[in-house]
Every structure is written in C-alpha cells, then in structure tokens.
Amino acid sequence: MVRTRNVRNATHHLTHFTTNARHFTTNASHTTGIISHRTTKATRPNVSHTTTITSHPTTKVTRPNVSRTRTITSHSTTKPTRLNVSHTTTVKNHSTTKTTRPNASQTATIASHPTTKASRPIIITTSFGARLGNQLFMYASLIGISRTNGMTPRIESKALVNKCFVIPPSILQAKIDTSKMKGQGESHGCCIFDAKYTKLEKRDTRIGGYMQSFKYFHHVQNEIRKHLTFRENINTPAKTFISQARKEIYKNHTENVTTVGIHVRRGDMVSNSFGYTVADKGYFDRAMDYFRKKYKKVVFIICSDDVSWCQRHLAGENVRFSTKNSAEVDLAILSSCDHVIISVGSFGWWAAYLAGGEAVYYKDWPKPNSPLAKLTKHDDYFLPQWKPM
C-alpha cells in the first residue's frame, strides 16, 4: 500500500517535471526567437544607416559611390584643362582599394589636355607691286578670301596701303617669308571672279594677280571699310578742300549741298593697244547732267592725272579742280563726296566704292575684242547697283 503510494507520488513528480520541462522548452523557444530576432536586426541595418557608415572616412569601400563618380566625370568635362586635386583626394578617402585606376572618362580627359597644342594659324598673303588703286583690290581680296577660308591675313608693314590707311596691327608684319608658301595665281584674268579662291588648301599661301572683283570681298565690306580709314595727315586736307569748295560756290548757304566727285583717268591709257580706253567729254557731260537734274545744289570736284584737259573741257560755275594734292589726298577727297563719277581704272573704282553713294561708270571699257576684254567681265567688276553710261 505504501509502496503503491510512493509509485504514484513518483509518477506525479515525473509528470510535473515533464510539464516544467515542456514549459522550459517553450520558454527556451521563446528565448531563441528573441535572440533570432535580435540577430536579424543586427545583420541587416537599414539603408540610411549603411549610407552613414559608408560615408565615414574610416570605412573601407571597394567601389566609390556612383553618384560621386559621376560628379567627378562631370567636373572633368567642365574643366578639361586639369583634374581638381581636392576631388582626387576625396576619391582616395572613399576607396582604399581602387585608387590607381580612375574612371575611364576621367582618364581620357586628363590624357587629352596635356597633349593638345594650339594650332599655328595658316597664313595667307599677297605681294604688292602696283599703285594704290591696284593695291586696294589686292588688300581687300586678301581679307575677303582669308575670311572665306578661315585663314590669317598678313601683309608687310611697308605696303603703300598701310601708309595711307589705318590697317589693324594684327595684319601687319615686318617681313614675310613666302619661299615655302604655296603660290595661287589667277586662272581667268584680272577682272573675272575665280571661284577656286573660295576653297583653298589649308596651308600657308601667297595669292597673286590683280584680284579685281568685288565678289572676293563684298561679303565683308563692313570690315573692309573699317580697315580703309584714311590716316589723319591724308583725311584732314581732304575734308578741308571739300569744305572750301562748298563755301566758294554757295557762300554761307552750304546746307543741303550735294558733292559729286569726278575721277578722270587719262595719262598712259590715251594711247594703249591692250584694250584700255578713256572716257570722252560727252560721257562726263551726260553724267554731270544726271546729277544736276537730281539735285538743286551740286558741287563737282574733279581729280585727274590730266588736270589741264579737264580744265579745258569740264570747267563750270559749280566745278572745282584738285590741282596741288597728292594721289592719296585725291582719293580721300573723292571718297568723301556724296556720289562719284568714274571713267576707267582701279583708282576711280575705289573712290566710288568707299564713298558708298551713287556711282556712274563708263560702260565702253574695255575696248571690245581686245586682249583686256578677254580678261574682264562687267558683272564681276562693277557692282550691280552702279549706273553705266
């Protein structure tokens, strides 16, 4: 009986022990779950926390932040001349593993800058061996052709155009060596536009010939007019001469007076078999009448290499002659007039062009079927708005 009770008690204790063991196991499972939960939180920090750790200077990062790499690339593109040193240091602080091989785009930028050298300008020049009118065509064509081809114009300082006009210093050079330059001459003649000058080879070049076509330079006419500003020792006497002529004719009533310059070229062209011609008295009479009918108060100022002929055939009440001035001052006088009548030759042509007003020219030049006629095309030589007579 006692033994049976003891067995039951033992069984009861064993059952109680087993229940406690289960309870303990359940608690252990709960404890394990807590531990597992803590372990999970410790191994997977949130993204913002990771960013904070990554940005810390003591943390080793195998690859620099992409956004920072792009910033450096953008910076190198903006300032390709030199990689910012402080930026390079920042990359090294962020990545101790890959600092010897920068971004490929950075490598290309850095390598391209030290090897880039400013290209030497391609020089284009011309030789001046003629008188002022011809030199003006050569100079203007040089400027126009250089601008068309992206080349750098140069002339020697001793050129006559530089003594008469305020040529920009950037175009002047004491001495130009043309021995290694490519020569480029005219193909069709003095007064015919040659399209080959619009597509020159990119090398130092010396252009030759008379280049007497407005089509070489009229697209840069504003620049040409700025270059061809007369020097003060030429411009002042020219302005004074015109002012005195106006006062002599119209006294104190010089307002609304129109000045018309007349260039009469004769000299060596009077007897010439090449095809040059000279305008006769009838041409000048018609041209002067054209302006007399158009303006009430007109002053005609005549410049010529044969003043005596002009005084015999073209004298009049409102006509004045330039008799004691140099050729340079004569050109400044004609260019300062409102309108110009020209006969033949490049001197008068430039007087009309620089004046910028109406221009009347002698249409019977050159002589038909002459050698000069084969080298001349009126549409290339005379501006379309000029009036032939």
mmCIF file of C-alpha atoms in Angstrom, residues 3-17:
data_model
loop_
_atom_site.group_PDB
_atom_site.id
_atom_site.type_symbol
_atom_site.label_atom_id
_atom_site.label_comp_id
_atom_site.label_asym_id
_atom_site.label_seq_id
_atom_site.Cartn_x
_atom_site.Cartn_y
_atom_site.Cartn_z
ATOM 1 C CA ARG A 3 4.790 1.305 -1.949
ATOM 2 C CA THR A 4 1.926 1.924 -4.312
ATOM 3 C CA ARG A 5 1.549 5.461 -2.956
ATOM 4 C CA ASN A 6 5.226 6.083 -3.413
ATOM 5 C CA VAL A 7 4.986 4.983 -7.029
ATOM 6 C CA ARG A 8 2.083 7.314 -7.605
ATOM 7 C CA ASN A 9 3.936 10.165 -5.984
ATOM 8 C CA ALA A 10 6.933 9.444 -8.142
ATOM 9 C CA THR A 11 4.749 9.348 -11.213
ATOM 10 C CA HIS A 12 3.150 12.644 -10.164
ATOM 11 C CA HIS A 13 6.565 14.267 -9.716
ATOM 12 C CA LEU A 14 7.732 12.881 -13.036
ATOM 13 C CA THR A 15 4.683 14.286 -14.771
ATOM 14 C CA HIS A 16 5.208 17.630 -13.060
ATOM 15 C CA PHE A 17 8.844 17.552 -14.080
#
